XYZ file of C-alpha atoms in Angstrom:
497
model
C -18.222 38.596 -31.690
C -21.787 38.864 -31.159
C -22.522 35.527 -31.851
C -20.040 34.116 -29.308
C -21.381 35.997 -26.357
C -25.227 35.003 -27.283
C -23.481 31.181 -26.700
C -21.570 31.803 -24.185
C -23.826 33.247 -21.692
C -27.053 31.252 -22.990
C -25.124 28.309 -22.848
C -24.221 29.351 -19.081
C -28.174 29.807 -18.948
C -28.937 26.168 -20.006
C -26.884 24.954 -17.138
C -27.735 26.947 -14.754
C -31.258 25.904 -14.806
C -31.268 22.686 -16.731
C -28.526 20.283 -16.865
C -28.044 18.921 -12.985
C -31.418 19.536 -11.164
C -31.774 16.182 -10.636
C -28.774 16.862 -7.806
C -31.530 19.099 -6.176
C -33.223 15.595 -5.362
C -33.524 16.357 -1.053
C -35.802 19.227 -2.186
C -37.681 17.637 -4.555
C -38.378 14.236 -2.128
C -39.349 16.907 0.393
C -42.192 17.658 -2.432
C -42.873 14.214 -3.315
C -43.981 13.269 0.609
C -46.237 15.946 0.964
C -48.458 14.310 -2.808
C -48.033 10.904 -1.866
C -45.853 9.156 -3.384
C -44.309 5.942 -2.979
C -46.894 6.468 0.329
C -48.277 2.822 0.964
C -45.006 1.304 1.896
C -45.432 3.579 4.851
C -46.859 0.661 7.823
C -48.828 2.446 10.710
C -48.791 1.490 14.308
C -50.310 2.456 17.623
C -47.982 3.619 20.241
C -47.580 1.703 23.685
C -50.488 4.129 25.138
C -52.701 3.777 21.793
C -53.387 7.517 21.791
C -51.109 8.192 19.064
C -50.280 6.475 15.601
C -46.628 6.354 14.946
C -45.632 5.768 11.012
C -42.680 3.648 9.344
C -41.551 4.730 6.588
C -38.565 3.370 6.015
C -39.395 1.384 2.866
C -40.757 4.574 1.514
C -37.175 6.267 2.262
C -35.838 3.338 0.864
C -37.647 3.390 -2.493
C -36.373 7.194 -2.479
C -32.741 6.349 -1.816
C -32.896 3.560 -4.548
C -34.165 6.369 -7.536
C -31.625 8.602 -6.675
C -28.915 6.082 -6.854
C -30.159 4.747 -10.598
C -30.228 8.350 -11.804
C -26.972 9.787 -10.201
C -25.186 6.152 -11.592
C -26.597 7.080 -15.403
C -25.673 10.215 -15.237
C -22.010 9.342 -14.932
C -21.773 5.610 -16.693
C -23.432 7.791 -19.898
C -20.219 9.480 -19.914
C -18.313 6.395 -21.408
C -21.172 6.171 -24.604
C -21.808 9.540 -24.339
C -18.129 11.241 -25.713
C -18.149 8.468 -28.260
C -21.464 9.696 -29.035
C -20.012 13.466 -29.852
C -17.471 12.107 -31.535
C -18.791 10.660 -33.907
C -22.305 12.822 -34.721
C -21.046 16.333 -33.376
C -23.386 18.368 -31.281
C -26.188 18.488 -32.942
C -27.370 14.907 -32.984
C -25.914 14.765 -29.070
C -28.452 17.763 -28.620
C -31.465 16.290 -29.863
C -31.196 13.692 -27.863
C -30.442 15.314 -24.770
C -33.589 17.372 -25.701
C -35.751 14.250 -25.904
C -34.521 12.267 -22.475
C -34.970 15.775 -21.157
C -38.474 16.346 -22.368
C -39.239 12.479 -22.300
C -38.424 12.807 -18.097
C -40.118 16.224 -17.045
C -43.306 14.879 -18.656
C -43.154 11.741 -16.728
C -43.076 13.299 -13.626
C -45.636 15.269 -14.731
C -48.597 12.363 -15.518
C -47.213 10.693 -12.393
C -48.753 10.437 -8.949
C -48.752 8.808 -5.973
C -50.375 5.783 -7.954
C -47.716 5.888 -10.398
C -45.061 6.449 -8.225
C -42.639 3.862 -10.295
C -42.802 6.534 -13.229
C -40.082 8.541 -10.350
C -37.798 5.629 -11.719
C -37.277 6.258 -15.777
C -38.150 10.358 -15.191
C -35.587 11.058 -12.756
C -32.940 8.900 -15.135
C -33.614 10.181 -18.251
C -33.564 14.194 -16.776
C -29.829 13.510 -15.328
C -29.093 11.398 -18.750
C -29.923 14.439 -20.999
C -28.876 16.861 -17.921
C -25.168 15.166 -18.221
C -25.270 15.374 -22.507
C -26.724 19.199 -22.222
C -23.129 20.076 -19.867
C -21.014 17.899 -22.018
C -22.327 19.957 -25.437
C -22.073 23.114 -23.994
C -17.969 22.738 -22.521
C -17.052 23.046 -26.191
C -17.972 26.772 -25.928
C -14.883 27.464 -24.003
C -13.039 27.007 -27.471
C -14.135 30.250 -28.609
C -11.954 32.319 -26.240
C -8.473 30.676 -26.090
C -7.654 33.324 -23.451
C -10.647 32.198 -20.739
C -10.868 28.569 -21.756
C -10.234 26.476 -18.508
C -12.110 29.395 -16.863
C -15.565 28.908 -19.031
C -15.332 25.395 -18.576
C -15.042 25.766 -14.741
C -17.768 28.005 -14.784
C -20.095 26.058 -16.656
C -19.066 22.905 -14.366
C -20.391 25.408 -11.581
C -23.404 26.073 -12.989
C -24.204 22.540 -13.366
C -24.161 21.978 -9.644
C -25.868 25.320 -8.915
C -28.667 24.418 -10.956
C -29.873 22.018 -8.114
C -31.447 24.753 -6.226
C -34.120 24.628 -9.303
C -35.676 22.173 -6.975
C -35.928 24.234 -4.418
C -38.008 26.713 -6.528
C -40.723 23.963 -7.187
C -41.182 23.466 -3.695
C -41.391 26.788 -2.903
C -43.763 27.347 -5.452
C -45.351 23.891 -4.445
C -45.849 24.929 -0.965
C -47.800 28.201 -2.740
C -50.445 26.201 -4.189
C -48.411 25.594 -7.083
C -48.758 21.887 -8.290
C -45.746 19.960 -9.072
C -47.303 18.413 -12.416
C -47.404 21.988 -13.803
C -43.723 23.071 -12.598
C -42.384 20.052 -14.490
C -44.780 20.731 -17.296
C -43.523 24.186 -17.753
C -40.189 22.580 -17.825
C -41.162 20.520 -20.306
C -42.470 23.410 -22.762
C -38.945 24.958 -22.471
C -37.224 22.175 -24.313
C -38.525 24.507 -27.295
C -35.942 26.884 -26.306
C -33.346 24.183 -26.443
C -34.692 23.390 -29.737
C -33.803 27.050 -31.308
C -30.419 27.171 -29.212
C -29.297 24.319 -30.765
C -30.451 25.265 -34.017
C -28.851 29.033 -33.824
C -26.614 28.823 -31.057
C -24.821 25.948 -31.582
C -22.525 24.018 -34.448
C -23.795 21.005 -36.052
C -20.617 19.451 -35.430
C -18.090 20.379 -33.362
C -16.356 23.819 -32.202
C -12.754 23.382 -33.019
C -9.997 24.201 -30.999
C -7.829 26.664 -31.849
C -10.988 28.341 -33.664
C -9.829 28.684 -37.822
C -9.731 32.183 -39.484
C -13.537 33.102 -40.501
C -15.052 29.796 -38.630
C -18.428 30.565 -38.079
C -21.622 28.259 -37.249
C -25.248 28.226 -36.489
C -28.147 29.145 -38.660
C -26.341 31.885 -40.506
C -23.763 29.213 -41.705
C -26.271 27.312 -42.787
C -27.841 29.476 -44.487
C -24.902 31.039 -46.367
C -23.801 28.130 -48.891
C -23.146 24.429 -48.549
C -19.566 24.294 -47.968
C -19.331 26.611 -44.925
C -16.491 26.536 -42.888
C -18.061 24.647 -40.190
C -18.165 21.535 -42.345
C -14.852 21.747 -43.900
C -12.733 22.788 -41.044
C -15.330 22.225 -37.654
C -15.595 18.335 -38.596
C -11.871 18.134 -38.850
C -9.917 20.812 -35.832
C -6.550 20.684 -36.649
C -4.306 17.866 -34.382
C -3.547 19.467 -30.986
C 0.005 19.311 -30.609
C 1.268 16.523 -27.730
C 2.991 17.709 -24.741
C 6.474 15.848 -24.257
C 7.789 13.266 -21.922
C 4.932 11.986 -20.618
C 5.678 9.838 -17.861
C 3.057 7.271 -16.690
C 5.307 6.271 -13.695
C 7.996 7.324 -11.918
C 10.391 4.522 -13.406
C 11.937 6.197 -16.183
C 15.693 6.491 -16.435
C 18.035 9.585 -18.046
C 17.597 7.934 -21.844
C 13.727 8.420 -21.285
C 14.621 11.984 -20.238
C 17.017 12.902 -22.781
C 14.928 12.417 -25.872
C 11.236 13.238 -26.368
C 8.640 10.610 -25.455
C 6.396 9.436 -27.867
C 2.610 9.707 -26.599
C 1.474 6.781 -24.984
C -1.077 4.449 -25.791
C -4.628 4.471 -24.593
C -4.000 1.209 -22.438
C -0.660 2.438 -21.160
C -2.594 5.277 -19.436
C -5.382 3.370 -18.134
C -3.171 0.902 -16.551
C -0.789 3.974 -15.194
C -0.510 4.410 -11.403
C -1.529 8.182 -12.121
C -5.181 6.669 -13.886
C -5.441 4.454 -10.810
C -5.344 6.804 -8.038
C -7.161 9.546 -9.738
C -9.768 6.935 -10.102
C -9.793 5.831 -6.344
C -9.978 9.733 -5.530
C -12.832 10.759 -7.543
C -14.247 7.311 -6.524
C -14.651 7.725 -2.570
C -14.911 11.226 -2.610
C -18.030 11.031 -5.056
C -19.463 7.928 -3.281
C -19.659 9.938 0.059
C -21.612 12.593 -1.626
C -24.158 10.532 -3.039
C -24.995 8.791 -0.166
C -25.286 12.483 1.867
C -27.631 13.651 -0.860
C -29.771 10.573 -1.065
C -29.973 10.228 2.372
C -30.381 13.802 3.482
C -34.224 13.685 4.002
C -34.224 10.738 6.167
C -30.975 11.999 8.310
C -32.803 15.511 8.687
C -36.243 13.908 9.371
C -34.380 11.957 12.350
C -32.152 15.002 13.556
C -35.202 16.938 13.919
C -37.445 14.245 15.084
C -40.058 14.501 12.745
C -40.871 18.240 12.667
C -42.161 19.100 9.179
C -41.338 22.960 9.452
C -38.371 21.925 10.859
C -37.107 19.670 8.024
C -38.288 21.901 5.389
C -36.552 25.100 6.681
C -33.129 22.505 6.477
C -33.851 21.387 2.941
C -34.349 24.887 1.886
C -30.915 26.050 3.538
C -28.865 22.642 1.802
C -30.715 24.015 -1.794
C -29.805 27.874 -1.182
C -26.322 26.334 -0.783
C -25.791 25.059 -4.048
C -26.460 28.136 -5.636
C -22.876 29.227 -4.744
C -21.108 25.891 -6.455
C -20.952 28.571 -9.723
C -18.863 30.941 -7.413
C -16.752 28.250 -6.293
C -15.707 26.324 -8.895
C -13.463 29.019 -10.304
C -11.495 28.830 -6.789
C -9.813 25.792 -8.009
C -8.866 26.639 -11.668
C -6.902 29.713 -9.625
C -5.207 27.195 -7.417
C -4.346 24.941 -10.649
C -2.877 28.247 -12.859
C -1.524 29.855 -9.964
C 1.755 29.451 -11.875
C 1.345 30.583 -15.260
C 2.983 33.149 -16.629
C 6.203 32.339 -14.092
C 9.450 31.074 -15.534
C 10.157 27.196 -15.544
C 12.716 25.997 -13.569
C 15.845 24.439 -15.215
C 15.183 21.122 -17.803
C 11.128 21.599 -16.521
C 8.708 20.873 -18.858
C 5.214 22.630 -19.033
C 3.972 19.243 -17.761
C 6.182 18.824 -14.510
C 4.600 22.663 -13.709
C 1.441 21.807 -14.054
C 1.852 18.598 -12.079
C 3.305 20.454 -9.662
C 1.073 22.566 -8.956
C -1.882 20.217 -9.131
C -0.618 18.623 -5.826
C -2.015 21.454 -3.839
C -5.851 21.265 -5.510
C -5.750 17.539 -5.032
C -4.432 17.626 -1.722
C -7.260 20.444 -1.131
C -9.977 18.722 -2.002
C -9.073 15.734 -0.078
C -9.076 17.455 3.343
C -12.611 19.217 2.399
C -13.903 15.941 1.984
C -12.793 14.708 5.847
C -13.890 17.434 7.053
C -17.340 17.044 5.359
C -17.382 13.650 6.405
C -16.351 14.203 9.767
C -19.366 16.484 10.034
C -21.785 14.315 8.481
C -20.838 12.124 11.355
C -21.654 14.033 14.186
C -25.416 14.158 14.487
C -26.418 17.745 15.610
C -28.962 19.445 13.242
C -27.235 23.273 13.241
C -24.095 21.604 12.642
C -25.387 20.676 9.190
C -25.106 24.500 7.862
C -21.616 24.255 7.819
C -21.685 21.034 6.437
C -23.701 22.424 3.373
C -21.564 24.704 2.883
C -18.060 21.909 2.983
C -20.516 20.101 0.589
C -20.904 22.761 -1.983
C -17.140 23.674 -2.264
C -16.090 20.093 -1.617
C -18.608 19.535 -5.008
C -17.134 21.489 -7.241
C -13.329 21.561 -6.502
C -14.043 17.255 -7.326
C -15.343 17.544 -10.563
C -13.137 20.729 -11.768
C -9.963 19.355 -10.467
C -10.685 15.931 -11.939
C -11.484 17.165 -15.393
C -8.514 19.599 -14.983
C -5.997 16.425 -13.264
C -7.044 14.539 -16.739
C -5.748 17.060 -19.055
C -2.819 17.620 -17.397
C -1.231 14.288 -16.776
C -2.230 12.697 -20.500
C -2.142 13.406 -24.045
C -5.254 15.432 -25.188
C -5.903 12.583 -27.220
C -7.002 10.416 -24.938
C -8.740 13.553 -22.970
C -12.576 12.630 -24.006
C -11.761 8.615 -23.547
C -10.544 8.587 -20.070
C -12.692 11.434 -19.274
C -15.692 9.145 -19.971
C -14.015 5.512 -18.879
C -13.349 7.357 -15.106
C -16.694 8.851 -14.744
C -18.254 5.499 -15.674
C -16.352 3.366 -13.343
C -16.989 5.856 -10.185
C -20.456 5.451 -11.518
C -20.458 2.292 -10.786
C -18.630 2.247 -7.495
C -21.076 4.657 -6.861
C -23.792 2.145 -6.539
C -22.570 0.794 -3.090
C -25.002 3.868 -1.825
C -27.829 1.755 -2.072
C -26.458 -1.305 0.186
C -24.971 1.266 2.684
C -28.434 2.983 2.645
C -30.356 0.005 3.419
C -27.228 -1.369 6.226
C -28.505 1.796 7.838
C -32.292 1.321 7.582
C -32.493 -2.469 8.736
C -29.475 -3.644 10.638
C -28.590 -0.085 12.127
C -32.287 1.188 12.905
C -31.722 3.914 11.243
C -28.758 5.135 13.137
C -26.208 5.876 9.958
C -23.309 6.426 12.332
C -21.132 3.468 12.001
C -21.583 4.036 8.067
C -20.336 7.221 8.225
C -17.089 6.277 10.601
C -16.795 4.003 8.016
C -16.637 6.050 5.347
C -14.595 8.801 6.687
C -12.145 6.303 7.625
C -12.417 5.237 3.834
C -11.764 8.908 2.562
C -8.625 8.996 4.377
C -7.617 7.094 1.369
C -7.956 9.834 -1.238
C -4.955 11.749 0.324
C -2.856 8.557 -1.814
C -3.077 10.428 -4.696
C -1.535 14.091 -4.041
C 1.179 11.807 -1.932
C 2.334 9.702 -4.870
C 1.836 12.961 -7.289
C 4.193 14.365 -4.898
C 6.521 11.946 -4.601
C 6.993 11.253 -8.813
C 7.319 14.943 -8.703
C 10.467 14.844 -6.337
C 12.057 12.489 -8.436
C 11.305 13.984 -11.486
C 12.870 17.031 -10.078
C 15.847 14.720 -9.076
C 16.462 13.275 -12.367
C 16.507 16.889 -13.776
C 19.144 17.647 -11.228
C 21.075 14.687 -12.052
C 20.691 15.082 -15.537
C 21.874 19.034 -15.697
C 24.854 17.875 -13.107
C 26.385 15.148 -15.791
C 25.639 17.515 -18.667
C 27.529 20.397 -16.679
C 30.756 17.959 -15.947
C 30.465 16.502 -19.509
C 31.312 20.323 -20.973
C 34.430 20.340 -18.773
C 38.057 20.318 -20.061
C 39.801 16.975 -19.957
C 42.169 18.348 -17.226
C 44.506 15.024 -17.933
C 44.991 16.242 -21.539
């Protein structure tokens, strides 16, 4: 249908060049330098020889550091008011907001300057608020082809972290003459084209999932009469069947595994061992790229001891980078369905594959992470091109394997709840950036070393949760064994009779 494809691949637009550009932020600080800003916390001293006059600017890195860490925090903690948000007013209401944050931040930056260099503080914040809310509206597009679902949704999670590199464009076009106040003002005129998306392009409510016979939405349902199919079937999708014997733990005994669980409660998940470690992987893992991002200028500034050309021709490579996180993310929904379509073992459920084959991506993205922290560690400046490139893949095998992990090992339910509760809580985790940034910049002068041993010995941690995935897999495999063996001798004749 014509209408589906217009969504699907403007949809894929809007992300691509809207919804994370605040994760561009190393290009865009590289921008904000050269006007100014934040510029009289820099303190200016004479060298030993007084022929030269050598600049601090470590409070101005620091101020830097400190916006980046507010904005990447709200754009996860929204998550938790966000999806109740949806819920409960459907996509267009989620829209218009996202729309006015969105608008309300580009034309902040754009009346700022180096005067008003606080304004970098509520802009930045409310561009990754409605950046987060424009990816969360658009996921529901995957609902209109059953047979590519997980496979949109990874997609558009790639184009979310590609769409950093818009930064990168406004300082290329800033080092052109190009002023950053009209870059972010043409971004703000383009929240028109939001506008009509949402209005044509989009449901008022919800897309439902699976889609109803003759569901249709957008202006032409509107339009047509006042009890469209949108509003009597989109605000209510019919329930999504529950996937049996859930297991929260790897306690159960045979009675559990004879008879079909009921679906746990929202509690019993969030206090599950499987909730806890996925939290303390996503956690770490998302911690360590924050602080690389926020900290990139400095660290490159100091690796290439202060050569302007130098640092730019760095930023530029880290931006180019991201472009590819849309051709990686789809790398780890293969990984996750690499066995669909093959036949279950005996007594496995859909669940126990799935699991099962989740170990691998989880396991994966653990190792990508110590090896992009172990290069973050060493300081040599052309070592950093390979760790752009751990960082990009790194990126996006975290956030599609930990929207995928969710949906596997609890009832869809529960899906948009603990979605939101986990990316809130690493939010706020998160925040230990901005102590580690400024343990670097007074204590260490500047040398981030220890920090990063620190955290690399930290993400050694992560590799808990494929181990204990692993492990309740082996025994849930037992148990089947055990299980199949008594129901085997059970069928045998009495031979005493």
């Amino acid at each position: 249908m014509l209408l589906h494809r217009l969504t699907l691949v403007s949809g894929m637009l809007e992300c691509l060049c809207f919804a994370g550009v605040v994760f561009g932020y190393a290009s865009l600080v590289f921008v904000l330098k050269k006007d100014g800003y934040f510029s009289q916390l820099c303190d200016s001293d004479l060298d030993r020889n007084d022929t030269t006059t050598v600049q601090d600017c470590s409070s101005q890195d620091e101020q830097f550091s400190l916006v980046f860490t507010i904005a990447s925090f709200l754009n996860n903690f929204i998550n938790l008011f966000s999806g109740f948000l949806f819920d409960r007013f459907g996509t267009m209401i989620t829209r218009l907001l996202a729309i006015c944050l969105y608008t309300t931040g580009t034309l902040l930056v754009t009346i700022s300057n180096a005067t008003l260099s606080i304004l970098l503080y509520p802009a930045l914040s409310c561009i990754a608020v409605g950046g987060i809310l424009f990816l969360m509206t658009n996921m529901q597009v995957g609902n209109l082809f059953a047979a590519h679902r997980s496979t949109i949704i990874t997609i558009y999670v790639g184009a979310f972290d590609s769409s950093a590199a818009v930064f990168l464009i406004i300082k290329v076009l800033h080092e052109q003459g190009i002023s950053l106040h009209t870059s972010f003002l043409v971004m703000s005129l383009c929240s028109i084209i939001h506008v009509v998306r949402t209005l044509i392009l989009m449901p008022r409510t919800r897309i439902p999932y699976p889609i109803p016979q003759y569901y249709t939405y957008g202006l032409k349902c509107a339009k047509s009469n006042p009890d469209n199919v949108e509003q009597t079937i989109g605000d209510e999708a019919p329930p999504v069947s529950s996937k049996q014997n859930y297991r929260m733990n790897s306690s159960e005994d045979e009675t559990q595994l004879n008879r079909p669980a009921e679906v746990p409660s929202f509690k019993s998940c969030v206090l599950s061992w499987f909730f806890m470690c996925h939290l303390l992987w996503l956690s770490i893992m998302q911690l360590r790229h924050y602080l690389f991002i926020s900290t990139l200028n400095p660290m490159l500034v100091r690796l290439a001891e202060n050569d302007a050309s130098l640092v730019s021709h760095y930023t530029n490579a880290f931006a180019m980078t991201q472009l590819c996180a849309v051709l990686c993310a789809p790398w780890n929904g293969l990984i996750l369905d690499r066995h669909k379509g093959k036949p279950l073992a005996p007594g496995e459920t859909e669940q126990d594959a799935d699991l099962r084959s989740s170990m691998l991506s989880l396991f994966l993205t653990a190792l990508q992470c110590l090896l992009f922290s172990l290069c973050v560690s060493i300081p040599s400046l052309p070592l950093q091109y390979f760790t752009f490139v751990l960082q990009v893949i790194n990126r996006s095998f975290i956030y599609g394997g930990n929207a995928a992990f969710i949906n596997i090992a609890f009832p869809a339910c529960h899906f948009g709840k603990l979605y939101g509760l986990i990316m809130s809580t690493s939010a706020v985790i998160s925040l230990l950036q901005y102590p580690c940034f400024a343990l670097v910049k007074g204590p260490l002068g500047g040398d981030p070393f220890y920090v990063d041993v620190a955290l690399t010995l930290t993400t050694l941690l992560v590799f808990i949760h494929p181990l204990y995935v692993f492990i309740h897999c082996r025994k849930s495999a037992h148990l089947r064994k055990n299980r199949q063996t008594v129901t085997f001798d059970a069928k045998l004749p009495d031979e005493s009779t």
